[in-house]
Structures are given as structure tokens and as C-alpha cells.
PDB file of C-alpha atoms in Angstrom:
ATOM      1  CA  MET B   1     -70.759  73.717 -36.176  1.00 51.00           C
ATOM      2  CA  PRO B   2     -68.776  71.813 -33.427  1.00 51.00           C
ATOM      3  CA  SER B   3     -66.713  73.850 -31.040  1.00 53.00           C
ATOM      4  CA  PRO B   4     -62.896  73.768 -31.210  1.00 51.00           C
ATOM      5  CA  GLY B   5     -62.699  71.981 -27.831  1.00 50.00           C
ATOM      6  CA  LEU B   6     -64.979  69.156 -28.978  1.00 48.00           C
ATOM      7  CA  LYS B   7     -62.938  68.809 -32.169  1.00 50.00           C
ATOM      8  CA  ARG B   8     -59.701  68.407 -30.149  1.00 50.00           C
ATOM      9  CA  ASP B   9     -61.310  65.776 -27.903  1.00 52.00           C
ATOM     10  CA  THR B  10     -62.462  63.790 -30.921  1.00 56.00           C
ATOM     11  CA  GLN B  11     -58.957  63.887 -32.443  1.00 53.00           C
ATOM     12  CA  ALA B  12     -57.403  62.815 -29.143  1.00 48.00           C
ATOM     13  CA  ARG B  13     -59.781  59.836 -28.847  1.00 55.00           C
ATOM     14  CA  THR B  14     -59.030  58.898 -32.456  1.00 56.00           C
ATOM     15  CA  LEU B  15     -55.269  59.045 -31.851  1.00 51.00           C
ATOM     16  CA  ALA B  16     -55.641  57.031 -28.640  1.00 52.00           C
ATOM     17  CA  ALA B  17     -57.658  54.392 -30.483  1.00 55.00           C
ATOM     18  CA  GLU B  18     -55.025  54.167 -33.237  1.00 56.00           C
ATOM     19  CA  ALA B  19     -52.219  53.958 -30.641  1.00 50.00           C
ATOM     20  CA  HIS B  20     -54.112  51.175 -28.860  1.00 50.00           C
ATOM     21  CA  LYS B  21     -54.408  49.204 -32.095  1.00 53.00           C
ATOM     22  CA  VAL B  22     -50.704  49.651 -32.768  1.00 47.00           C
ATOM     23  CA  LEU B  23     -49.839  48.514 -29.219  1.00 46.00           C
ATOM     24  CA  LEU B  24     -52.060  45.440 -29.520  1.00 49.00           C
ATOM     25  CA  ALA B  25     -50.445  44.629 -32.850  1.00 48.00           C
ATOM     26  CA  ARG B  26     -46.978  44.901 -31.348  1.00 48.00           C
ATOM     27  CA  ILE B  27     -47.960  42.705 -28.406  1.00 46.00           C
ATOM     28  CA  GLU B  28     -49.375  40.090 -30.786  1.00 51.00           C
ATOM     29  CA  ILE B  29     -46.252  40.175 -32.940  1.00 46.00           C
ATOM     30  CA  SER B  30     -44.085  39.867 -29.833  1.00 48.00           C
ATOM     31  CA  SER B  31     -46.126  36.894 -28.594  1.00 50.00           C
ATOM     32  CA  ILE B  32     -45.860  35.158 -31.954  1.00 48.00           C
ATOM     33  CA  CYS B  33     -42.095  35.725 -32.031  1.00 46.00           C
ATOM     34  CA  ASN B  34     -41.709  34.380 -28.517  1.00 49.00           C
ATOM     35  CA  GLN B  35     -43.675  31.253 -29.394  1.00 51.00           C
ATOM     36  CA  LYS B  36     -41.567  30.677 -32.479  1.00 46.00           C
ATOM     37  CA  MET B  37     -38.339  31.208 -30.554  1.00 46.00           C
ATOM     38  CA  SER B  38     -39.592  28.830 -27.854  1.00 45.00           C
ATOM     39  CA  ARG B  39     -40.323  26.149 -30.433  1.00 46.00           C
ATOM     40  CA  PHE B  40     -36.957  26.800 -32.013  1.00 41.00           C
ATOM     41  CA  SER B  41     -35.131  26.505 -28.691  1.00 43.00           C
ATOM     42  CA  ILE B  42     -36.930  23.247 -27.924  1.00 40.00           C
ATOM     43  CA  ARG B  43     -35.892  21.798 -31.246  1.00 44.00           C
ATOM     44  CA  ARG B  44     -32.263  22.887 -30.688  1.00 43.00           C
ATOM     45  CA  ARG B  45     -32.039  21.723 -27.096  1.00 48.00           C
ATOM     46  CA  ASP B  46     -28.637  20.184 -26.254  1.00 43.00           C
ATOM     47  CA  PRO B  47     -28.638  16.442 -25.627  1.00 45.00           C
ATOM     48  CA  PRO B  48     -28.574  15.455 -21.945  1.00 48.00           C
ATOM     49  CA  MET B  49     -25.134  14.826 -20.430  1.00 42.00           C
ATOM     50  CA  LYS B  50     -24.213  11.205 -19.963  1.00 48.00           C
ATOM     51  CA  LYS B  51     -24.225  10.301 -16.293  1.00 48.00           C
ATOM     52  CA  THR B  52     -21.001   8.785 -14.970  1.00 43.00           C
ATOM     53  CA  SER B  53     -20.930   6.745 -11.807  1.00 49.00           C
ATOM     54  CA  ARG B  54     -18.423   7.558  -9.080  1.00 47.00           C
ATOM     55  CA  SER B  55     -16.751   4.180  -9.518  1.00 47.00           C
ATOM     56  CA  GLN B  56     -16.278   4.871 -13.211  1.00 49.00           C
ATOM     57  CA  GLU B  57     -14.814   8.299 -12.406  1.00 49.00           C
ATOM     58  CA  ASN B  58     -12.371   6.720  -9.955  1.00 50.00           C
ATOM     59  CA  LYS B  59     -11.434   4.107 -12.498  1.00 50.00           C
ATOM     60  CA  ASP B  60     -10.794   6.711 -15.168  1.00 50.00           C
ATOM     61  CA  ALA B  61      -8.802   8.883 -12.763  1.00 47.00           C
ATOM     62  CA  THR B  62      -6.552   6.033 -11.560  1.00 57.00           C
ATOM     63  CA  GLY B  63      -6.323   4.169 -14.862  1.00 78.00           C
ATOM     64  CA  PRO B  64      -2.684   4.951 -15.786  1.00 85.00           C
ATOM     65  CA  LEU B  65      -1.511   4.619 -12.187  1.00 90.00           C
ATOM     66  CA  GLN B  66      -3.346   1.342 -11.732  1.00 91.00           C
ATOM     67  CA  LYS B  67      -1.824  -0.095 -14.898  1.00 92.00           C
ATOM     68  CA  SER B  68       1.665   0.976 -13.822  1.00 93.00           C
ATOM     69  CA  LEU B  69       1.202  -0.681 -10.432  1.00 92.00           C
ATOM     70  CA  GLU B  70      -0.056  -3.865 -12.078  1.00 93.00           C
ATOM     71  CA  VAL B  71       3.015  -3.952 -14.318  1.00 93.00           C
ATOM     72  CA  MET B  72       5.400  -3.525 -11.365  1.00 93.00           C
ATOM     73  CA  ARG B  73       3.498  -6.101  -9.321  1.00 92.00           C
ATOM     74  CA  LEU B  74       3.814  -8.616 -12.161  1.00 92.00           C
ATOM     75  CA  VAL B  75       7.548  -7.977 -12.581  1.00 93.00           C
ATOM     76  CA  VAL B  76       8.373  -8.574  -8.892  1.00 89.00           C
ATOM     77  CA  ARG B  77       5.874 -11.374  -8.274  1.00 89.00           C
ATOM     78  CA  ASP B  78       8.229 -14.285  -8.966  1.00 86.00           C
ATOM     79  CA  PRO B  79      11.906 -13.983  -7.954  1.00 78.00           C
ATOM     80  CA  TYR B  80      12.852 -16.735 -10.398  1.00 79.00           C
ATOM     81  CA  PHE B  81      11.063 -15.369 -13.464  1.00 87.00           C
ATOM     82  CA  SER B  82      11.565 -12.077 -15.287  1.00 90.00           C
ATOM     83  CA  PRO B  83       8.794 -11.309 -17.809  1.00 93.00           C
ATOM     84  CA  SER B  84       9.258  -9.739 -21.222  1.00 92.00           C
ATOM     85  CA  VAL B  85       7.195  -6.862 -22.578  1.00 93.00           C
ATOM     86  CA  ALA B  86       5.134  -9.299 -24.659  1.00 92.00           C
ATOM     87  CA  GLN B  87       4.424 -11.482 -21.615  1.00 93.00           C
ATOM     88  CA  ILE B  88       3.400  -8.458 -19.555  1.00 93.00           C
ATOM     89  CA  ALA B  89       1.069  -7.221 -22.282  1.00 92.00           C
ATOM     90  CA  GLU B  90      -0.538 -10.653 -22.596  1.00 93.00           C
ATOM     91  CA  ALA B  91      -0.874 -11.249 -18.846  1.00 93.00           C
ATOM     92  CA  LEU B  92      -2.499  -7.857 -18.236  1.00 93.00           C
ATOM     93  CA  SER B  93      -4.505  -7.760 -21.495  1.00 93.00           C
ATOM     94  CA  LEU B  94      -2.799  -4.533 -22.548  1.00 92.00           C
ATOM     95  CA  PRO B  95      -2.271  -3.371 -26.128  1.00 93.00           C
ATOM     96  CA  ARG B  96       1.399  -3.714 -27.002  1.00 93.00           C
ATOM     97  CA  PRO B  97       1.891   0.074 -27.551  1.00 92.00           C
ATOM     98  CA  THR B  98       0.324   0.768 -24.142  1.00 92.00           C
ATOM     99  CA  ALA B  99       2.576  -1.784 -22.443  1.00 92.00           C
ATOM    100  CA  ASN B 100       5.643  -0.335 -24.181  1.00 92.00           C
ATOM    101  CA  ARG B 101       4.729   3.202 -23.092  1.00 93.00           C
ATOM    102  CA  ILE B 102       4.107   2.239 -19.452  1.00 94.00           C
ATOM    103  CA  ILE B 103       7.300   0.182 -19.213  1.00 93.00           C
ATOM    104  CA  SER B 104       9.357   2.905 -20.890  1.00 93.00           C
ATOM    105  CA  ASN B 105       8.130   5.463 -18.343  1.00 93.00           C
ATOM    106  CA  LEU B 106       8.807   3.109 -15.428  1.00 94.00           C
ATOM    107  CA  ILE B 107      12.344   2.523 -16.683  1.00 93.00           C
ATOM    108  CA  LYS B 108      12.931   6.290 -16.937  1.00 92.00           C
ATOM    109  CA  LEU B 109      11.733   6.660 -13.331  1.00 92.00           C
ATOM    110  CA  GLY B 110      14.076   3.907 -12.157  1.00 91.00           C
ATOM    111  CA  MET B 111      11.213   1.665 -11.091  1.00 92.00           C
ATOM    112  CA  LEU B 112      12.122  -1.050 -13.595  1.00 92.00           C
ATOM    113  CA  LYS B 113      15.194  -1.981 -15.595  1.00 91.00           C
ATOM    114  CA  ARG B 114      16.136  -4.573 -18.184  1.00 92.00           C
ATOM    115  CA  GLU B 115      18.222  -7.601 -17.403  1.00 87.00           C
ATOM    116  CA  PRO B 116      21.728  -7.484 -18.862  1.00 82.00           C
ATOM    117  CA  LYS B 117      21.873  -9.110 -22.309  1.00 76.00           C
ATOM    118  CA  ARG B 118      18.115  -9.750 -22.187  1.00 78.00           C
ATOM    119  CA  SER B 119      14.948  -7.797 -22.876  1.00 82.00           C
ATOM    120  CA  HIS B 120      13.200  -9.081 -19.770  1.00 91.00           C
ATOM    121  CA  LEU B 121      12.248  -6.729 -16.943  1.00 91.00           C
ATOM    122  CA  ILE B 122      13.387  -6.706 -13.318  1.00 89.00           C
ATOM    123  CA  GLU B 123      12.974  -4.271 -10.432  1.00 89.00           C
ATOM    124  CA  GLY B 124      14.784  -0.959 -10.780  1.00 90.00           C
ATOM    125  CA  ASP B 125      17.025   0.686  -8.206  1.00 87.00           C
ATOM    126  CA  GLU B 126      14.410   3.269  -7.203  1.00 89.00           C
ATOM    127  CA  LEU B 127      11.751   0.600  -6.666  1.00 89.00           C
ATOM    128  CA  LEU B 128      14.176  -1.507  -4.646  1.00 83.00           C
ATOM    129  CA  ASP B 129      15.175   1.445  -2.466  1.00 82.00           C
ATOM    130  CA  MET B 130      11.513   2.284  -1.887  1.00 86.00           C
ATOM    131  CA  ALA B 131      10.666  -1.303  -0.953  1.00 82.00           C
ATOM    132  CA  LEU B 132      13.594  -1.564   1.462  1.00 78.00           C
ATOM    133  CA  SER B 133      12.655   1.733   3.092  1.00 79.00           C
ATOM    134  CA  VAL B 134       9.110   0.480   3.611  1.00 79.00           C
ATOM    135  CA  ILE B 135      10.372  -2.756   5.173  1.00 73.00           C
ATOM    136  CA  ILE B 136      12.821  -0.995   7.490  1.00 71.00           C
ATOM    137  CA  ASN B 137      10.498   1.810   8.566  1.00 73.00           C
ATOM    138  CA  ALA B 138       7.572  -0.540   9.135  1.00 71.00           C
ATOM    139  CA  ALA B 139       9.654  -2.904  11.261  1.00 64.00           C
ATOM    140  CA  HIS B 140       9.098  -1.039  14.516  1.00 65.00           C
ATOM    141  CA  ARG B 141       5.328  -0.981  14.003  1.00 66.00           C
ATOM    142  CA  GLY B 142       4.777  -4.738  13.727  1.00 69.00           C
ATOM    143  CA  PRO B 143       4.919  -7.761  16.039  1.00 79.00           C
ATOM    144  CA  ARG B 144       8.287  -8.798  14.605  1.00 77.00           C
ATOM    145  CA  HIS B 145      10.132  -6.113  16.557  1.00 82.00           C
ATOM    146  CA  ASP B 146       8.408  -7.135  19.799  1.00 86.00           C
ATOM    147  CA  ILE B 147       9.501 -10.740  19.202  1.00 87.00           C
ATOM    148  CA  LEU B 148      13.101  -9.604  18.648  1.00 87.00           C
ATOM    149  CA  LEU B 149      12.950  -7.572  21.865  1.00 88.00           C
ATOM    150  CA  GLN B 150      11.819 -10.626  23.836  1.00 90.00           C
ATOM    151  CA  LEU B 151      14.429 -12.848  22.200  1.00 90.00           C
ATOM    152  CA  ALA B 152      17.242 -10.360  22.858  1.00 88.00           C
ATOM    153  CA  GLU B 153      16.164 -10.068  26.497  1.00 88.00           C
ATOM    154  CA  GLU B 154      16.097 -13.838  26.982  1.00 90.00           C
ATOM    155  CA  THR B 155      19.408 -14.571  25.212  1.00 89.00           C
ATOM    156  CA  LYS B 156      21.218 -11.368  26.253  1.00 88.00           C
ATOM    157  CA  GLU B 157      22.478 -11.201  22.671  1.00 87.00           C
ATOM    158  CA  THR B 158      21.863  -9.022  19.644  1.00 86.00           C
ATOM    159  CA  CYS B 159      19.009 -10.340  17.477  1.00 89.00           C
ATOM    160  CA  ASN B 160      18.083  -9.318  13.952  1.00 89.00           C
ATOM    161  CA  VAL B 161      16.098 -10.156  10.833  1.00 90.00           C
ATOM    162  CA  GLY B 162      17.558  -9.730   7.362  1.00 90.00           C
ATOM    163  CA  ILE B 163      17.052 -10.199   3.642  1.00 88.00           C
ATOM    164  CA  ILE B 164      19.204 -10.269   0.519  1.00 90.00           C
ATOM    165  CA  ALA B 165      19.478  -6.841  -1.097  1.00 85.00           C
ATOM    166  CA  ASN B 166      21.911  -5.721  -3.788  1.00 82.00           C
ATOM    167  CA  GLY B 167      24.056  -8.815  -3.385  1.00 89.00           C
ATOM    168  CA  ARG B 168      24.467  -8.399   0.380  1.00 91.00           C
ATOM    169  CA  ALA B 169      22.628  -9.358   3.548  1.00 92.00           C
ATOM    170  CA  MET B 170      20.726  -6.372   4.912  1.00 89.00           C
ATOM    171  CA  TYR B 171      19.287  -6.065   8.408  1.00 87.00           C
ATOM    172  CA  VAL B 172      15.666  -4.919   8.190  1.00 86.00           C
ATOM    173  CA  ASP B 173      15.147  -5.038  11.960  1.00 85.00           C
ATOM    174  CA  ARG B 174      17.619  -5.328  14.786  1.00 84.00           C
ATOM    175  CA  VAL B 175      17.694  -5.215  18.582  1.00 84.00           C
ATOM    176  CA  GLU B 176      21.095  -4.697  20.165  1.00 83.00           C
ATOM    177  CA  ALA B 177      22.307  -6.504  23.261  1.00 82.00           C
ATOM    178  CA  THR B 178      22.719  -4.486  26.446  1.00 77.00           C
ATOM    179  CA  TRP B 179      26.414  -5.256  26.832  1.00 74.00           C
ATOM    180  CA  PRO B 180      28.586  -2.197  27.625  1.00 67.00           C
ATOM    181  CA  LEU B 181      30.864  -3.070  24.694  1.00 64.00           C
ATOM    182  CA  SER B 182      29.267  -4.563  21.594  1.00 63.00           C
ATOM    183  CA  LEU B 183      29.223  -4.300  17.806  1.00 68.00           C
ATOM    184  CA  ARG B 184      26.329  -1.986  16.958  1.00 68.00           C
ATOM    185  CA  LEU B 185      24.734  -1.971  13.526  1.00 72.00           C
ATOM    186  CA  GLU B 186      21.511  -0.156  12.703  1.00 71.00           C
ATOM    187  CA  ALA B 187      18.586  -1.513  10.680  1.00 73.00           C
ATOM    188  CA  GLY B 188      19.530  -0.998   7.040  1.00 75.00           C
ATOM    189  CA  SER B 189      23.162  -1.986   7.613  1.00 84.00           C
ATOM    190  CA  GLN B 190      24.596  -4.542   5.210  1.00 89.00           C
ATOM    191  CA  VAL B 191      27.103  -7.366   5.621  1.00 93.00           C
ATOM    192  CA  PRO B 192      28.665  -9.774   3.095  1.00 94.00           C
ATOM    193  CA  LEU B 193      26.721 -12.892   2.210  1.00 95.00           C
ATOM    194  CA  HIS B 194      29.579 -15.388   2.125  1.00 95.00           C
ATOM    195  CA  CYS B 195      31.042 -14.763   5.582  1.00 95.00           C
ATOM    196  CA  SER B 196      28.090 -13.855   7.807  1.00 95.00           C
ATOM    197  CA  ALA B 197      25.717 -16.276   9.470  1.00 95.00           C
ATOM    198  CA  ILE B 198      22.660 -14.444   8.196  1.00 94.00           C
ATOM    199  CA  GLY B 199      24.122 -14.269   4.686  1.00 96.00           C
ATOM    200  CA  LYS B 200      24.866 -17.983   4.552  1.00 97.00           C
ATOM    201  CA  VAL B 201      21.443 -18.984   5.840  1.00 96.00           C
ATOM    202  CA  LEU B 202      19.782 -16.749   3.223  1.00 95.00           C
ATOM    203  CA  LEU B 203      21.914 -18.216   0.422  1.00 96.00           C
ATOM    204  CA  SER B 204      21.148 -21.759   1.602  1.00 95.00           C
ATOM    205  CA  GLN B 205      17.410 -21.197   1.078  1.00 93.00           C
ATOM    206  CA  LEU B 206      17.700 -20.185  -2.581  1.00 93.00           C
ATOM    207  CA  GLN B 207      16.908 -22.543  -5.419  1.00 91.00           C
ATOM    208  CA  SER B 208      20.044 -24.187  -6.787  1.00 91.00           C
ATOM    209  CA  LYS B 209      20.059 -22.177 -10.021  1.00 89.00           C
ATOM    210  CA  GLN B 210      19.717 -18.874  -8.170  1.00 90.00           C
ATOM    211  CA  GLN B 211      22.238 -19.946  -5.547  1.00 94.00           C
ATOM    212  CA  ASP B 212      24.798 -20.797  -8.230  1.00 94.00           C
ATOM    213  CA  LYS B 213      24.412 -17.313  -9.717  1.00 90.00           C
ATOM    214  CA  TYR B 214      25.338 -15.754  -6.383  1.00 93.00           C
ATOM    215  CA  ILE B 215      28.225 -18.126  -5.709  1.00 94.00           C
ATOM    216  CA  ASP B 216      29.684 -17.565  -9.185  1.00 94.00           C
ATOM    217  CA  THR B 217      29.401 -13.763  -9.076  1.00 92.00           C
ATOM    218  CA  LEU B 218      30.066 -12.839  -5.436  1.00 93.00           C
ATOM    219  CA  ALA B 219      33.390 -11.221  -4.666  1.00 92.00           C
ATOM    220  CA  LEU B 220      34.640 -13.617  -1.982  1.00 94.00           C
ATOM    221  CA  GLN B 221      36.687 -11.051  -0.112  1.00 95.00           C
ATOM    222  CA  LYS B 222      38.889 -12.315   2.705  1.00 96.00           C
ATOM    223  CA  PHE B 223      38.184 -10.502   5.996  1.00 95.00           C
ATOM    224  CA  THR B 224      39.773 -12.864   8.537  1.00 96.00           C
ATOM    225  CA  ASP B 225      41.759 -16.088   8.516  1.00 96.00           C
ATOM    226  CA  ASN B 226      38.462 -18.018   8.750  1.00 96.00           C
ATOM    227  CA  THR B 227      36.743 -16.384   5.769  1.00 96.00           C
ATOM    228  CA  ILE B 228      35.682 -18.856   3.083  1.00 96.00           C
ATOM    229  CA  ILE B 229      37.032 -17.603  -0.244  1.00 95.00           C
ATOM    230  CA  ASP B 230      36.849 -20.821  -2.285  1.00 95.00           C
ATOM    231  CA  ARG B 231      33.608 -21.181  -4.261  1.00 95.00           C
ATOM    232  CA  ASP B 232      33.444 -24.981  -4.002  1.00 96.00           C
ATOM    233  CA  GLU B 233      34.019 -24.766  -0.262  1.00 96.00           C
ATOM    234  CA  LEU B 234      31.257 -22.153   0.026  1.00 96.00           C
ATOM    235  CA  ARG B 235      28.907 -24.380  -1.948  1.00 95.00           C
ATOM    236  CA  ALA B 236      29.617 -27.273   0.422  1.00 96.00           C
ATOM    237  CA  GLU B 237      29.111 -24.986   3.429  1.00 96.00           C
ATOM    238  CA  LEU B 238      25.707 -23.910   2.136  1.00 96.00           C
ATOM    239  CA  SER B 239      24.711 -27.555   1.671  1.00 96.00           C
ATOM    240  CA  ARG B 240      25.547 -28.217   5.335  1.00 96.00           C
ATOM    241  CA  VAL B 241      23.572 -25.148   6.391  1.00 96.00           C
ATOM    242  CA  SER B 242      20.551 -26.287   4.363  1.00 94.00           C
ATOM    243  CA  ALA B 243      20.700 -29.772   5.892  1.00 95.00           C
ATOM    244  CA  LEU B 244      21.143 -28.587   9.496  1.00 94.00           C
ATOM    245  CA  GLY B 245      18.826 -25.571   9.270  1.00 94.00           C
ATOM    246  CA  ILE B 246      21.355 -23.362  11.041  1.00 95.00           C
ATOM    247  CA  ALA B 247      24.347 -21.272   9.939  1.00 96.00           C
ATOM    248  CA  PHE B 248      27.383 -20.087  11.903  1.00 96.00           C
ATOM    249  CA  ASP B 249      29.782 -17.210  11.554  1.00 95.00           C
ATOM    250  CA  ASN B 250      32.944 -18.425  13.271  1.00 94.00           C
ATOM    251  CA  GLU B 251      34.904 -15.166  13.242  1.00 95.00           C
ATOM    252  CA  GLU B 252      34.648 -15.167   9.446  1.00 96.00           C
ATOM    253  CA  TYR B 253      33.714 -11.509   9.069  1.00 94.00           C
ATOM    254  CA  LEU B 254      35.207  -9.853  12.145  1.00 92.00           C
ATOM    255  CA  ASP B 255      37.826 -11.234  14.519  1.00 93.00           C
ATOM    256  CA  GLY B 256      36.341 -12.017  17.911  1.00 89.00           C
ATOM    257  CA  VAL B 257      32.739 -11.919  16.654  1.00 88.00           C
ATOM    258  CA  ILE B 258      30.700 -15.095  16.233  1.00 91.00           C
ATOM    259  CA  GLY B 259      27.069 -15.489  15.232  1.00 92.00           C
ATOM    260  CA  MET B 260      24.375 -17.941  14.288  1.00 94.00           C
ATOM    261  CA  ALA B 261      21.284 -17.696  12.101  1.00 94.00           C
ATOM    262  CA  VAL B 262      18.238 -19.802  11.321  1.00 93.00           C
ATOM    263  CA  PRO B 263      15.628 -19.435   8.558  1.00 93.00           C
ATOM    264  CA  ILE B 264      12.193 -18.089   9.440  1.00 86.00           C
ATOM    265  CA  SER B 265       9.555 -20.497   8.158  1.00 75.00           C
ATOM    266  CA  LEU B 266       6.770 -18.973   6.047  1.00 64.00           C
ATOM    267  CA  GLY B 267       4.743 -22.125   5.532  1.00 58.00           C
ATOM    268  CA  GLU B 268       4.888 -23.246   1.922  1.00 55.00           C
ATOM    269  CA  GLN B 269       6.937 -20.189   0.928  1.00 54.00           C
ATOM    270  CA  LYS B 270      10.698 -19.982   1.089  1.00 54.00           C
ATOM    271  CA  PRO B 271      11.977 -18.904   4.513  1.00 53.00           C
ATOM    272  CA  ALA B 272      13.223 -15.347   5.050  1.00 52.00           C
TER     273      ALA B 272
END
């Protein structure tokens, strides 16, 4: 008859063997489950993300801004032509709803506005103010200002460059004479078109249709006894200026102040 100690050892070995079988079974089950889950995860793998080039990302990021700039550039490109919404949409290959949305936003921002009694677009007040600020502030950083400095030094007179803005002549760059007493106007100052030398030379360079619009709508205010206030006389004066290539202000704006102006040639473009 086996001893009690031997009997306990036999039972322990039997239990250990059974526990080993159970452990192996669990390991096998776990391995099978892992394989199945692995196959399942492979089958359900997410599709790879579509790669986007940096240029495409930049294009997508600047798309609305780029379209808005293209619309404004088209509107201001030709001073004698104001496009309609349909013409803008066609020229830029934009869907009509997209063109309407962009133009509506630009009008709200003051960058564009509609012509009176027409649906065509022209530059807005905010865009015009921005453009004039750029021209004035950039004047001192370009060669134009250096040329004015040299000219003022040689002539001992005030020299300036101007453009038409808001129905007046505006100085975009100016160098004052060194006289102790002189009329001083800063860049950005404006003077009437009909009685200043710079205003008359600018009007003389416009196409006849555009020139007539200014002559017919300008308020020909009388400043001195020499101010031209008759529209037919102003039209004749501008013809003389165009033929001679030089305009004079013979005390027409301020008593005791005379001036002269010439157009700046830009090659095939209209002078400034």
C-alpha cells in the first residue's frame, strides 16, 4: 500500500499536468484569436491618404483671395472700359454664382462699386484710397523722387508729379523749392483740374470721350480773375495744351502764383 506522501506527490503531478494542458490550450486559443484579429484588421485597413503637393495646398489656401484679386485687376485694367458681372465671369472662367458672390463681397468692402445707372463695375473708394496711399508712400523709395530733387535743385523751383484722383489733380510726389517764402503743399494734396497747370495737362491727355465727361461735370469754380469758368473756353485751352505739349497756370488758381506742367511720356501708353 503506497504511503500518504507518495500519494500526495502523485496528485500534485497530476494537477500540474492538467494545469499545463489548460495553459497550453489557452495559449493556443489566444494565438488563434490574435491571428483572426490580425486578418480582420488587415481587411479593414483604412485607405491611404491622398498626397497633396505643396503647390496644390497653396492654390487651395489662396483660391478665394486669388480670385478676388483677379476680379479687381480686371475691373481697373482699362480706364475706358467698365466690365459687367457677366463679362467678368466669362473673362475669368468663373461660374456666374461664384462671380456674383465675389463681386458682392468686394462691393461690401468698398473695393468695387457699380457705375451710376449701370450694372458695370468700377473701383471702389477703399480700393482707390489704398492705391493712392501705395503711390504716395512708395514715391520716396523710387528713382522718381531723386529726379525731382535734381530738377528742383537745377531750376530753384518746386517740382511735382501728379495724377487725376476723385475729380482733382493730386500730387503723388513733390519737392519744394528752398525759397524762404513759398507755397508749400505736401504729397497727397489736391488742386482743381481746370485752373492748375498740372490739372490741365492731365485733362489734355485723356481721350476725347473721357475728357468731355470731365469738362461737362467739373464745377468750374472761379478762384481769381484769370480762372477759366467757361466750358467751351476750357475745351479750347486743352486743345492748345495738347498741341503744344505744355500747360500754364497764369495766376488762375492763386493770385501771384504761376506754374507750368508737361506730360511724362510712357512710351505707347498715355502720359502721366
